PDB file of C-alpha atoms in Angstrom:
ATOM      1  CA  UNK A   1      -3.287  16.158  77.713  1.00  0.00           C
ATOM      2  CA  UNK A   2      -3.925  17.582  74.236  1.00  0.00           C
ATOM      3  CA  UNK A   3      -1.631  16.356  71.644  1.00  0.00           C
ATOM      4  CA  UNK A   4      -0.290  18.931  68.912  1.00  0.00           C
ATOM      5  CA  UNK A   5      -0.588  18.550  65.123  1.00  0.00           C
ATOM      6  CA  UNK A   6       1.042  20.947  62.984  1.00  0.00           C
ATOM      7  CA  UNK A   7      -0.338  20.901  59.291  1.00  0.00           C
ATOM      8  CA  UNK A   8       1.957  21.821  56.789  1.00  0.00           C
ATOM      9  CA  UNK A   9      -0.088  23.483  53.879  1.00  0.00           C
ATOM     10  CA  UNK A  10      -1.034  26.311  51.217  1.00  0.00           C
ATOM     11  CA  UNK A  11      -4.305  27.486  51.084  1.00  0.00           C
ATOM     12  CA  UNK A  12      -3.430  27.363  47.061  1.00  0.00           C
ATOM     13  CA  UNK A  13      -2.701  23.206  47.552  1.00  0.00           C
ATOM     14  CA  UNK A  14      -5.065  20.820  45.596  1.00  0.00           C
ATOM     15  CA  UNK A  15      -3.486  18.300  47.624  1.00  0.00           C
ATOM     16  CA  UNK A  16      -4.648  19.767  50.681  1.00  0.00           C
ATOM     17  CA  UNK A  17      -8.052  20.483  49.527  1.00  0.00           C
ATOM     18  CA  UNK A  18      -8.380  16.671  48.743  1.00  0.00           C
ATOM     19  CA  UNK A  19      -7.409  16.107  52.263  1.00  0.00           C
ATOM     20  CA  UNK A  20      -9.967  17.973  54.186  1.00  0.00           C
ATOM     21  CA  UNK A  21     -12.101  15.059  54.355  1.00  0.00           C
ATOM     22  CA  UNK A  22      -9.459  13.781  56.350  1.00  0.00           C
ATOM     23  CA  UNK A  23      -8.887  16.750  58.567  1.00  0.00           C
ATOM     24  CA  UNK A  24     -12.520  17.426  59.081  1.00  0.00           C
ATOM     25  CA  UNK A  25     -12.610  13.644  60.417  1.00  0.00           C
ATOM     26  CA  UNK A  26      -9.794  14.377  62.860  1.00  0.00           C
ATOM     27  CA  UNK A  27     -11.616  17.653  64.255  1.00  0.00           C
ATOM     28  CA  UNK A  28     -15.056  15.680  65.027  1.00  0.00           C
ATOM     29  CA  UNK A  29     -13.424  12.645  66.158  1.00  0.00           C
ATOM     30  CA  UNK A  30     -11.042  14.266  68.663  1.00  0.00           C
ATOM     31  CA  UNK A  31     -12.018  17.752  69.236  1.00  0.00           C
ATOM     32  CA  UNK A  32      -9.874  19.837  72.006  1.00  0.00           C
ATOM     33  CA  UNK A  33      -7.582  16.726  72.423  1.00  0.00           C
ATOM     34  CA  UNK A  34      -6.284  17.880  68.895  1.00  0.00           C
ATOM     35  CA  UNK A  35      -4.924  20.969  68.689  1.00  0.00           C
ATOM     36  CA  UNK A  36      -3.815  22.124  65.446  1.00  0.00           C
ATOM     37  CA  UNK A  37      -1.472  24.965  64.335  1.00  0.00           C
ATOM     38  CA  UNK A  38      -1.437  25.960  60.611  1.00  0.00           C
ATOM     39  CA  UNK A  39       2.040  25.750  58.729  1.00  0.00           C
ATOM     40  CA  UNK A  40       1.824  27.801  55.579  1.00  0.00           C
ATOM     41  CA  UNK A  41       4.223  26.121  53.550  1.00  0.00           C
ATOM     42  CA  UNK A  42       4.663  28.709  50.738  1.00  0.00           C
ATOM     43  CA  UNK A  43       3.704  26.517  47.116  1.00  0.00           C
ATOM     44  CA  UNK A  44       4.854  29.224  45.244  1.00  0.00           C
ATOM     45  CA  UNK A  45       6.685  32.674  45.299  1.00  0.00           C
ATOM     46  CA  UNK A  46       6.057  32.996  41.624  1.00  0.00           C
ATOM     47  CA  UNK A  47       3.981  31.638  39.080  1.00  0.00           C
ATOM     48  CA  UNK A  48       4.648  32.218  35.813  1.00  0.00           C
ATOM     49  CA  UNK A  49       4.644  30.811  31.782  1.00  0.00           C
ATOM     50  CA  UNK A  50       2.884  27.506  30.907  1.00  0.00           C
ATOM     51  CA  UNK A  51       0.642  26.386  33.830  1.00  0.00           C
ATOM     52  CA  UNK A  52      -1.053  23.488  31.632  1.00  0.00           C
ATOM     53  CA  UNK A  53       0.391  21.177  34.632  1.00  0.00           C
ATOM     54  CA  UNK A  54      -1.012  22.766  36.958  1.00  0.00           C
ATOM     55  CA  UNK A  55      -4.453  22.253  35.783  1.00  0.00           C
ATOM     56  CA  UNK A  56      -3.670  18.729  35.368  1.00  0.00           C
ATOM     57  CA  UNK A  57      -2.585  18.119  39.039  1.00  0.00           C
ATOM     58  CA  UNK A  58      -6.093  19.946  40.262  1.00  0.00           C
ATOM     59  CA  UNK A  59      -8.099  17.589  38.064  1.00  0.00           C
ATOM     60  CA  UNK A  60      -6.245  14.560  39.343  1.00  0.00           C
ATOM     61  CA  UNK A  61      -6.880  15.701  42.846  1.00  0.00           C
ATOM     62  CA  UNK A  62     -10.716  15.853  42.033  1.00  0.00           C
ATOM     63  CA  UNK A  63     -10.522  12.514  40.584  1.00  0.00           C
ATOM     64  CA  UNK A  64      -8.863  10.539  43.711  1.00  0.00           C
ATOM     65  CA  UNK A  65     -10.967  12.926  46.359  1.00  0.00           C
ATOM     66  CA  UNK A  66     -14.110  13.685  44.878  1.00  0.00           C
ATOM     67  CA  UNK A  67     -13.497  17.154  46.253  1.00  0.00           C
ATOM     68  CA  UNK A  68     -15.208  19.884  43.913  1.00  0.00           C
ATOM     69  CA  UNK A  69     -12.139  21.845  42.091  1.00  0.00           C
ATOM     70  CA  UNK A  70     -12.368  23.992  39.438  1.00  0.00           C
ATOM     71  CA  UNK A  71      -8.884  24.623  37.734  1.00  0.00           C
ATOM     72  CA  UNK A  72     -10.144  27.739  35.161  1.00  0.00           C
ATOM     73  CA  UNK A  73      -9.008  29.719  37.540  1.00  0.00           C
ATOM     74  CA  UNK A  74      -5.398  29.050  36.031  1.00  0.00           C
ATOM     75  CA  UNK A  75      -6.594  30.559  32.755  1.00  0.00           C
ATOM     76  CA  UNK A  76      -8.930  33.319  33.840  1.00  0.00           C
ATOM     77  CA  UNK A  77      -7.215  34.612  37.054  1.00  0.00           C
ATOM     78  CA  UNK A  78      -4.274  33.154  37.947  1.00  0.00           C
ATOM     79  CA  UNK A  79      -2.593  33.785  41.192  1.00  0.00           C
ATOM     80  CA  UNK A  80       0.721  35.429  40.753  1.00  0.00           C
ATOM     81  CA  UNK A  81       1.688  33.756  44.256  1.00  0.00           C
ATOM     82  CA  UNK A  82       0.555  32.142  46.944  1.00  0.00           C
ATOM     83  CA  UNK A  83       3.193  33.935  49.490  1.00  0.00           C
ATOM     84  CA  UNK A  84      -0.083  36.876  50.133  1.00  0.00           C
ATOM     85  CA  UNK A  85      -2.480  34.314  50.728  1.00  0.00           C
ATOM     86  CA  UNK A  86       0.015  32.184  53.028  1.00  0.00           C
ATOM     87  CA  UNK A  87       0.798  35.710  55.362  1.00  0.00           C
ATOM     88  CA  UNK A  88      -2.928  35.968  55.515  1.00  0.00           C
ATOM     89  CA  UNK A  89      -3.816  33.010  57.053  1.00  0.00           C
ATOM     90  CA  UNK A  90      -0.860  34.143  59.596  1.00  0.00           C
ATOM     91  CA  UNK A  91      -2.672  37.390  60.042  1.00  0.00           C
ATOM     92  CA  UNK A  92      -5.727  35.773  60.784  1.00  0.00           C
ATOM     93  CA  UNK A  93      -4.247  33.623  63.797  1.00  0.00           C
ATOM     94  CA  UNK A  94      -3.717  36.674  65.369  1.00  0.00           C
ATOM     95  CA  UNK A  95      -7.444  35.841  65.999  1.00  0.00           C
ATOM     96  CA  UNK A  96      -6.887  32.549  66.914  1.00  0.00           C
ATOM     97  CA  UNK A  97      -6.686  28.902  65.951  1.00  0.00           C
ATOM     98  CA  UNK A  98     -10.163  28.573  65.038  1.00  0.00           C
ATOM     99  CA  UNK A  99     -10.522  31.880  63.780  1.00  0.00           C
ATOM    100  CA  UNK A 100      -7.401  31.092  61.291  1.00  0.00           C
ATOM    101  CA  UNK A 101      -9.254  27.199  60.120  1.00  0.00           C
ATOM    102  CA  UNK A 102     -12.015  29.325  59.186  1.00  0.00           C
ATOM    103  CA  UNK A 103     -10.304  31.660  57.028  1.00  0.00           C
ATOM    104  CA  UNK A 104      -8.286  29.013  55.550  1.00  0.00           C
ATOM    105  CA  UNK A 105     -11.101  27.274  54.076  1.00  0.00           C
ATOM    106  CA  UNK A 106     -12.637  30.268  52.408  1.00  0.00           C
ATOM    107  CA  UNK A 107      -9.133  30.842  50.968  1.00  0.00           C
ATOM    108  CA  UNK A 108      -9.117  27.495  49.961  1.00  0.00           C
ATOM    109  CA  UNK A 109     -13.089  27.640  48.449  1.00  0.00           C
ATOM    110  CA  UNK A 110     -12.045  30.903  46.912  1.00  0.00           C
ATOM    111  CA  UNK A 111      -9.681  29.468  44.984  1.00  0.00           C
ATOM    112  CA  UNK A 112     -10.360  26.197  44.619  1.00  0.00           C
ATOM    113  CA  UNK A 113     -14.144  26.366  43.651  1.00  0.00           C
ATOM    114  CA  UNK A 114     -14.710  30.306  43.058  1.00  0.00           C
ATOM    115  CA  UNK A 115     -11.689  30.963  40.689  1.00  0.00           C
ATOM    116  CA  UNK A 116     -10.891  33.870  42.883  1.00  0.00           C
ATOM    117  CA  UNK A 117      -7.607  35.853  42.393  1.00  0.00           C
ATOM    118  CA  UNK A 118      -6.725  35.881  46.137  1.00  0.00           C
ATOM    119  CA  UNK A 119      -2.818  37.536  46.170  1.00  0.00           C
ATOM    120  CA  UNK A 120      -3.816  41.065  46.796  1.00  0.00           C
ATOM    121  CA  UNK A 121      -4.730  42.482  50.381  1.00  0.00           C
ATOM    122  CA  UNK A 122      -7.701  44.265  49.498  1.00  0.00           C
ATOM    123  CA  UNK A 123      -8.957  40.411  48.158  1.00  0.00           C
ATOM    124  CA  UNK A 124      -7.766  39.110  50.882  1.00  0.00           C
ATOM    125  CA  UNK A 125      -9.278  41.321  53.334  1.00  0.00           C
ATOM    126  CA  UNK A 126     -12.751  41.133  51.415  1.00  0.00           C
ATOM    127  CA  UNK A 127     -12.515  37.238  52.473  1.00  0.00           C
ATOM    128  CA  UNK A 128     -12.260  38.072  56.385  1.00  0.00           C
ATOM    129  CA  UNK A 129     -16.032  39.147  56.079  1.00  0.00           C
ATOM    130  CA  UNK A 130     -17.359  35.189  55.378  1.00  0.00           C
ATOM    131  CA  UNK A 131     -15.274  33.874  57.762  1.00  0.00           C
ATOM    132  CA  UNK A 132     -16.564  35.957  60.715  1.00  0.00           C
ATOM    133  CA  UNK A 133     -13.169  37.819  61.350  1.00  0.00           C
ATOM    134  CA  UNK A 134     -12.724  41.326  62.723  1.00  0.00           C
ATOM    135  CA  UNK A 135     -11.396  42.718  59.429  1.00  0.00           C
ATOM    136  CA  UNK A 136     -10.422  46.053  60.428  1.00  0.00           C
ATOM    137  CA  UNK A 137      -7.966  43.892  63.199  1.00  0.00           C
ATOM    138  CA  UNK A 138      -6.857  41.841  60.144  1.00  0.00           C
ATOM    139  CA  UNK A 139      -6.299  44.555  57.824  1.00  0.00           C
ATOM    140  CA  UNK A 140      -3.615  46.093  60.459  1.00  0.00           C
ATOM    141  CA  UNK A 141      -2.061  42.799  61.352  1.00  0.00           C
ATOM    142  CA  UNK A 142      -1.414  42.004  57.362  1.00  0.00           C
ATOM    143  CA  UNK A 143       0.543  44.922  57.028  1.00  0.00           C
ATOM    144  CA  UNK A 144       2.532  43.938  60.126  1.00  0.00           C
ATOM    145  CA  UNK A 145       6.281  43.564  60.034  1.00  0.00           C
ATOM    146  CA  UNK A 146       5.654  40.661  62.442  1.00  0.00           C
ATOM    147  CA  UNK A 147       3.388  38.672  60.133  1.00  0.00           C
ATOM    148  CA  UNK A 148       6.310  39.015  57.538  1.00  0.00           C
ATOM    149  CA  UNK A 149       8.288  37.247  60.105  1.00  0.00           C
ATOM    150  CA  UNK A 150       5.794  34.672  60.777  1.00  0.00           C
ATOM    151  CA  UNK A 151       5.846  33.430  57.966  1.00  0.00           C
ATOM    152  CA  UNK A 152       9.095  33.486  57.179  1.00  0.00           C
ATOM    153  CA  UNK A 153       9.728  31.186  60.260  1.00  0.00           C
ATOM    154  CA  UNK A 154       6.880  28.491  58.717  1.00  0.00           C
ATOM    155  CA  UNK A 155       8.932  28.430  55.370  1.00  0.00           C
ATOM    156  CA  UNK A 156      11.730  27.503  57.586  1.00  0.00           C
ATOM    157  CA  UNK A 157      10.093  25.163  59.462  1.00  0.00           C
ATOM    158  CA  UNK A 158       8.695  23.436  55.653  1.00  0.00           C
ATOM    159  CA  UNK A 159      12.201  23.293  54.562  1.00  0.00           C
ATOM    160  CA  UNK A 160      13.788  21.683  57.620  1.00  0.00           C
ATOM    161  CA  UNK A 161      13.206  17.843  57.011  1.00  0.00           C
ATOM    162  CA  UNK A 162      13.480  15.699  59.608  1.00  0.00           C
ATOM    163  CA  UNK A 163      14.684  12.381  59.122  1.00  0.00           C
ATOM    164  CA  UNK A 164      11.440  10.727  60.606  1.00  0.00           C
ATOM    165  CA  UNK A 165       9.415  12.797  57.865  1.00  0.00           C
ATOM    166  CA  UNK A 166      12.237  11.857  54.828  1.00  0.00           C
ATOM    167  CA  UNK A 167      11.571   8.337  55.482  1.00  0.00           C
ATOM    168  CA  UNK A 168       7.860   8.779  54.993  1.00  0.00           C
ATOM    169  CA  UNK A 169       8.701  10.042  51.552  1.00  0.00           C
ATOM    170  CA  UNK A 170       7.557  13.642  52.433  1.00  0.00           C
ATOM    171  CA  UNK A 171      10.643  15.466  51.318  1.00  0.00           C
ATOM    172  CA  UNK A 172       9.869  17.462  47.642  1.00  0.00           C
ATOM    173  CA  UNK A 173      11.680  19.694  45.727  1.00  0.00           C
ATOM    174  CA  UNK A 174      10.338  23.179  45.632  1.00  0.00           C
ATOM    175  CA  UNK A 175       7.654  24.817  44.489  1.00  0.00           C
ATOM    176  CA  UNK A 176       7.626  26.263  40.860  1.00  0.00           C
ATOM    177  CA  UNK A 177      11.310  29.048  40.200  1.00  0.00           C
ATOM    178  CA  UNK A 178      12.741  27.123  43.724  1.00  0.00           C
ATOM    179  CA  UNK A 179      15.339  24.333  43.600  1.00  0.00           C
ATOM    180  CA  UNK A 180      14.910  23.732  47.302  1.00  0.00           C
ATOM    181  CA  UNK A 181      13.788  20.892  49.051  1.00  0.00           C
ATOM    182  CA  UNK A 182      10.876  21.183  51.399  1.00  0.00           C
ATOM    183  CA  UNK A 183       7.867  19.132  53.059  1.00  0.00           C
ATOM    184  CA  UNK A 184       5.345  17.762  50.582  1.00  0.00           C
ATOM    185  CA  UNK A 185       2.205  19.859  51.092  1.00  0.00           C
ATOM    186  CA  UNK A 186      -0.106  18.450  52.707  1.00  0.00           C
ATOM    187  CA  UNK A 187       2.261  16.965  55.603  1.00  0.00           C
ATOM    188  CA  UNK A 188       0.712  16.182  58.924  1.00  0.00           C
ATOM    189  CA  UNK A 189       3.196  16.213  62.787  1.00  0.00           C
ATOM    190  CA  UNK A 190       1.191  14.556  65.482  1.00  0.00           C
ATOM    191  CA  UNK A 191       3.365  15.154  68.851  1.00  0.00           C
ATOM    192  CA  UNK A 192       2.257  14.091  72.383  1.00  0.00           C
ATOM    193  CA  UNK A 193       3.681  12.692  75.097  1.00  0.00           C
ATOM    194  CA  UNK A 194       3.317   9.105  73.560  1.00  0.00           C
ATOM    195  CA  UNK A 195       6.180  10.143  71.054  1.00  0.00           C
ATOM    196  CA  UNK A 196       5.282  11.815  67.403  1.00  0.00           C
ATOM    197  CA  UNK A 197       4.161  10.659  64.423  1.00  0.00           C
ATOM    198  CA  UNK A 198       4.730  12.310  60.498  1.00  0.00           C
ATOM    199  CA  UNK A 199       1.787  11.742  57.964  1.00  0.00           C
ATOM    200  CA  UNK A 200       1.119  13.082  54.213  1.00  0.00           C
ATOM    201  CA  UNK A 201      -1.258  13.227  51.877  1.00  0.00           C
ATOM    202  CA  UNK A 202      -0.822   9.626  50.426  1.00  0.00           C
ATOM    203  CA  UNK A 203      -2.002   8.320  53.368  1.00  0.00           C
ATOM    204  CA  UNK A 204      -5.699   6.950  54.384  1.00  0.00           C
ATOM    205  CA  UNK A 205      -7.824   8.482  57.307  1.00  0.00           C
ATOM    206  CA  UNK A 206      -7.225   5.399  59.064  1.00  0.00           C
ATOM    207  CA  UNK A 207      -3.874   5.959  58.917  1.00  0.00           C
ATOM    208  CA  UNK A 208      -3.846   9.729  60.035  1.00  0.00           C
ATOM    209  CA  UNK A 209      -6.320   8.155  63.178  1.00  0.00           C
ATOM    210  CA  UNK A 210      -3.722   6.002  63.957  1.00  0.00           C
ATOM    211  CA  UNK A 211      -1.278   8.489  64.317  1.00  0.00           C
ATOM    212  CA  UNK A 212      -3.054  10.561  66.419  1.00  0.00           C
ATOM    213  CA  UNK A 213      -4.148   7.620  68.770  1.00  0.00           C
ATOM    214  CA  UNK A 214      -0.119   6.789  69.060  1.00  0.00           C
ATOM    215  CA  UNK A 215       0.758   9.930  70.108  1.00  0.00           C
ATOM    216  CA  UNK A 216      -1.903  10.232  72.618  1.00  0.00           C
ATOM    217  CA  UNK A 217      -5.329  11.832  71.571  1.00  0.00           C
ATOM    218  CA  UNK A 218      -8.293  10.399  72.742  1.00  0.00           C
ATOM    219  CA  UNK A 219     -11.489  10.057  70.851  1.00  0.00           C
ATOM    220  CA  UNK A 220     -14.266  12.032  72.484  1.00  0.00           C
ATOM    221  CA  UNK A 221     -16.631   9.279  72.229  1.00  0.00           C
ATOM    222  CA  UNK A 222     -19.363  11.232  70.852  1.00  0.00           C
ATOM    223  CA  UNK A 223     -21.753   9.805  67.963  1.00  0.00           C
ATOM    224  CA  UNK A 224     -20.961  10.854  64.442  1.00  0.00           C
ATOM    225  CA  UNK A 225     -23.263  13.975  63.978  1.00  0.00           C
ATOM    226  CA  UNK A 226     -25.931  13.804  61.330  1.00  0.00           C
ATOM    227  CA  UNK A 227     -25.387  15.506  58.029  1.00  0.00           C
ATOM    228  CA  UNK A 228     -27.526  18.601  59.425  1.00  0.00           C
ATOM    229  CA  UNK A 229     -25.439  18.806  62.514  1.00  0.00           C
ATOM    230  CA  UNK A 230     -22.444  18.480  60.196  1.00  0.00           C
ATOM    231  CA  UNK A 231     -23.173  21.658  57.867  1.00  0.00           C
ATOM    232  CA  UNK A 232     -23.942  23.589  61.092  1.00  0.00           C
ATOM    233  CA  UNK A 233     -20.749  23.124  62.930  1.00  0.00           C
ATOM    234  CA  UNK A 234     -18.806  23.511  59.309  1.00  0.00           C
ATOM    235  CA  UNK A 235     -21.275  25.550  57.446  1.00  0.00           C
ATOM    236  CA  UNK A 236     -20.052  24.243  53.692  1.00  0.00           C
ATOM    237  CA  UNK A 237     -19.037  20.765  52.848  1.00  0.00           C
ATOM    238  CA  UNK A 238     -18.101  18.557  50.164  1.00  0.00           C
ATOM    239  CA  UNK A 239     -19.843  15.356  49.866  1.00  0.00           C
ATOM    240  CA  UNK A 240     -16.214  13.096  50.942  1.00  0.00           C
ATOM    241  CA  UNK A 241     -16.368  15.363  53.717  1.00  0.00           C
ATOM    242  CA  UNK A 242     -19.864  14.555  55.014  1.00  0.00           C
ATOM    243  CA  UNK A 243     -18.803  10.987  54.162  1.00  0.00           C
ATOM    244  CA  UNK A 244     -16.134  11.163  56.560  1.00  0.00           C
ATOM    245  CA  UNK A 245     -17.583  13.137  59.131  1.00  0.00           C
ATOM    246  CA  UNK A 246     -20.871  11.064  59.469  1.00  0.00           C
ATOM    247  CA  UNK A 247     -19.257   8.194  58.882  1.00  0.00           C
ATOM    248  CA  UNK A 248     -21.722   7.737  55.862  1.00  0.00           C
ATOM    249  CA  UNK A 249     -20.276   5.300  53.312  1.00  0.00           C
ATOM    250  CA  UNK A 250     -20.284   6.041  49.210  1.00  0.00           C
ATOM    251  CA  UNK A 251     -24.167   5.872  48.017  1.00  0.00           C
ATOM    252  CA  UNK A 252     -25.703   6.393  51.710  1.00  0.00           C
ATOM    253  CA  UNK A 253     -23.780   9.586  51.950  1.00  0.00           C
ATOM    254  CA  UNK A 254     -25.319  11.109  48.571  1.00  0.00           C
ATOM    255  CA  UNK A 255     -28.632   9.883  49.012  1.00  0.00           C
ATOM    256  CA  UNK A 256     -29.052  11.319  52.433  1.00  0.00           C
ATOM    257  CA  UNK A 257     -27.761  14.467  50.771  1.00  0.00           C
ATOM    258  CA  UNK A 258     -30.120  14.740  48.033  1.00  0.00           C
ATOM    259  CA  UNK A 259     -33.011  13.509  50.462  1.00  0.00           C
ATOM    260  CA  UNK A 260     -32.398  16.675  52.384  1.00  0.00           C
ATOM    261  CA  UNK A 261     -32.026  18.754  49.311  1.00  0.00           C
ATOM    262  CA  UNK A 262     -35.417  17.542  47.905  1.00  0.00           C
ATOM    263  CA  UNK A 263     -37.247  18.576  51.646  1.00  0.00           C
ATOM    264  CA  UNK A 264     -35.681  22.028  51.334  1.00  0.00           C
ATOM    265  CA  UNK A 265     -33.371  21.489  54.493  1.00  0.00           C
ATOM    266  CA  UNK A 266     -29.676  21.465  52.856  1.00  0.00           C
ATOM    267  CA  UNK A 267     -28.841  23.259  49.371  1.00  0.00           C
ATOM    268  CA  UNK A 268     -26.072  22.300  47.100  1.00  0.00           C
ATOM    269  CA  UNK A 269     -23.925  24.867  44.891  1.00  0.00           C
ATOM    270  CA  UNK A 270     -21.871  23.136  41.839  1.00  0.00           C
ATOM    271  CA  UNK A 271     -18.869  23.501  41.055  1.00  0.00           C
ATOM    272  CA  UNK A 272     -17.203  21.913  37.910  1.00  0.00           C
ATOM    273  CA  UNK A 273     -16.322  18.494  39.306  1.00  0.00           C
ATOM    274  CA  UNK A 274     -18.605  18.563  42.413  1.00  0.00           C
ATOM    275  CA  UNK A 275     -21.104  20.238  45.033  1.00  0.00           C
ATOM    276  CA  UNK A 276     -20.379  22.170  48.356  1.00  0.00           C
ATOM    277  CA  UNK A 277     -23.406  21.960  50.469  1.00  0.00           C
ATOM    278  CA  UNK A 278     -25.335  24.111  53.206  1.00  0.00           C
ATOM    279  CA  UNK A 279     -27.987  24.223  55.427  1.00  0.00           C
ATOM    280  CA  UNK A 280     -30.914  25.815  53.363  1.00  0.00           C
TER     281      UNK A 280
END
């Protein structure tokens, strides 16, 4: 039987876009016996003043992940809050699991790589068309009383700490003009009928494979796909995240990349610390 992981995140979180290496891994490793519901844990109602630190905390994440980030976007455009972008991604599981992972990553390129001010519908309607949603359906279910309530029920959820998760060391205080305590974004539940296990972003993809093996996934037992069968299944990916998901270590994984690039067959856009690539 499946197990279920529910991933507390933002798409707005460096944190979490330094851990989709990790999550990617998961996906490939375990496929349907990992099924995964997205908790958007709200970063921020508000941003405002000096957001110098904030800039700061994205270049750390691209320095520990390797994951491209470009933190401009905090002086060009910066989001006035993350709460539109969260009820999106709700919207968008009106279309269903997968169709809500998609849209969450090109939220999280977007912002992370594009400098895009995504906190306005009509932005966030625009991103529907990448992500191969049915945007007219998305437009109506944003403006849905029952989206509002959605979320509303994952902030909750983020700021009801168990004890099994406090003892990780995933309880935070909140987000920027909030004094109260929630999950540390990213925060990972694996529960199956093996028992349940909390993880964060602190810890290794070992140890998130070991939680999902305790609770009761089963690897698939398929070979690691090939960095071609890789960027088809995901269509853009870091260079950690083909590392992870081919199971390509350090200087193997960027050779094979720019082997590829120089035969025409993959194509890499930069980004300030870093590359997302595609098939060509």
């Amino acid at each position: 039987m499946p197990i279920r992981v529910r991933y507390y995140t933002d798409p707005a979180c460096s944190a979490s876009w330094a851990a989709e290496p990790r999550l990617r891994s998961l996906l490939v490793e375990f496929g349907a016996d990992v099924q995964i519901t997205y908790v958007m844990g709200g970063l921020a109602r508000e941003y405002s003043g000096d957001l110098s630190s904030l800039v700061k905390e994205w270049l750390d994440a691209a320095d520990q992940s390797g994951m491209p980030l470009d933190p401009r976007v905090w002086h060009e455009a910066p989001l006035r809050s993350t709460y539109p972008a969260c009820m999106a991604v709700k919207a968008a599981t009106e279309q269903g699991a997968e169709a809500a992972g998609r849209y969450l990553r090109a939220l999280r390129e977007g912002i992370m790589c594009r400098r895009r001010r995504l906190d306005s519908a009509e932005a966030l309607v625009e991103e529907t068309r990448g992500a191969g949603l049915d945007a007219q359906r998305f437009r109506i279910d944003l403006e849905s009383h029952a989206i509002v309530e959605a979320f509303g029920a994952d902030l909750e959820d983020t700021r009801s700490i168990p004890d099994a998760a406090r003892e990780r060391g995933l309880a935070r205080e909140g987000g920027p003009g909030s004094k109260v305590e929630r999950l540390a974004l990213p925060a990972i539940h694996f529960a199956g009928e093996a028992g349940d296990e909390w993880r964060g972003s602190d810890d290794s993809n070992e140890e998130w494979r070991a939680a999902a093996i305790a609770t009761g996934a089963r690897p698939s037992g398929e070979p690691r796909p090939d960095v071609i069968g890789a960027l088809k299944r995901f269509g853009r990916m870091a260079t950690p995240e083909v590392e992870a998901v081919c199971d390509l270590p350090g200087p193997r994984v960027s050779a094979e990349l720019w082997r590829l690039a120089t035969e025409w067959r993959v194509r890499p856009t930069r980004f300030l610390t870093g590359e997302l690539w595609e098939v060509a």
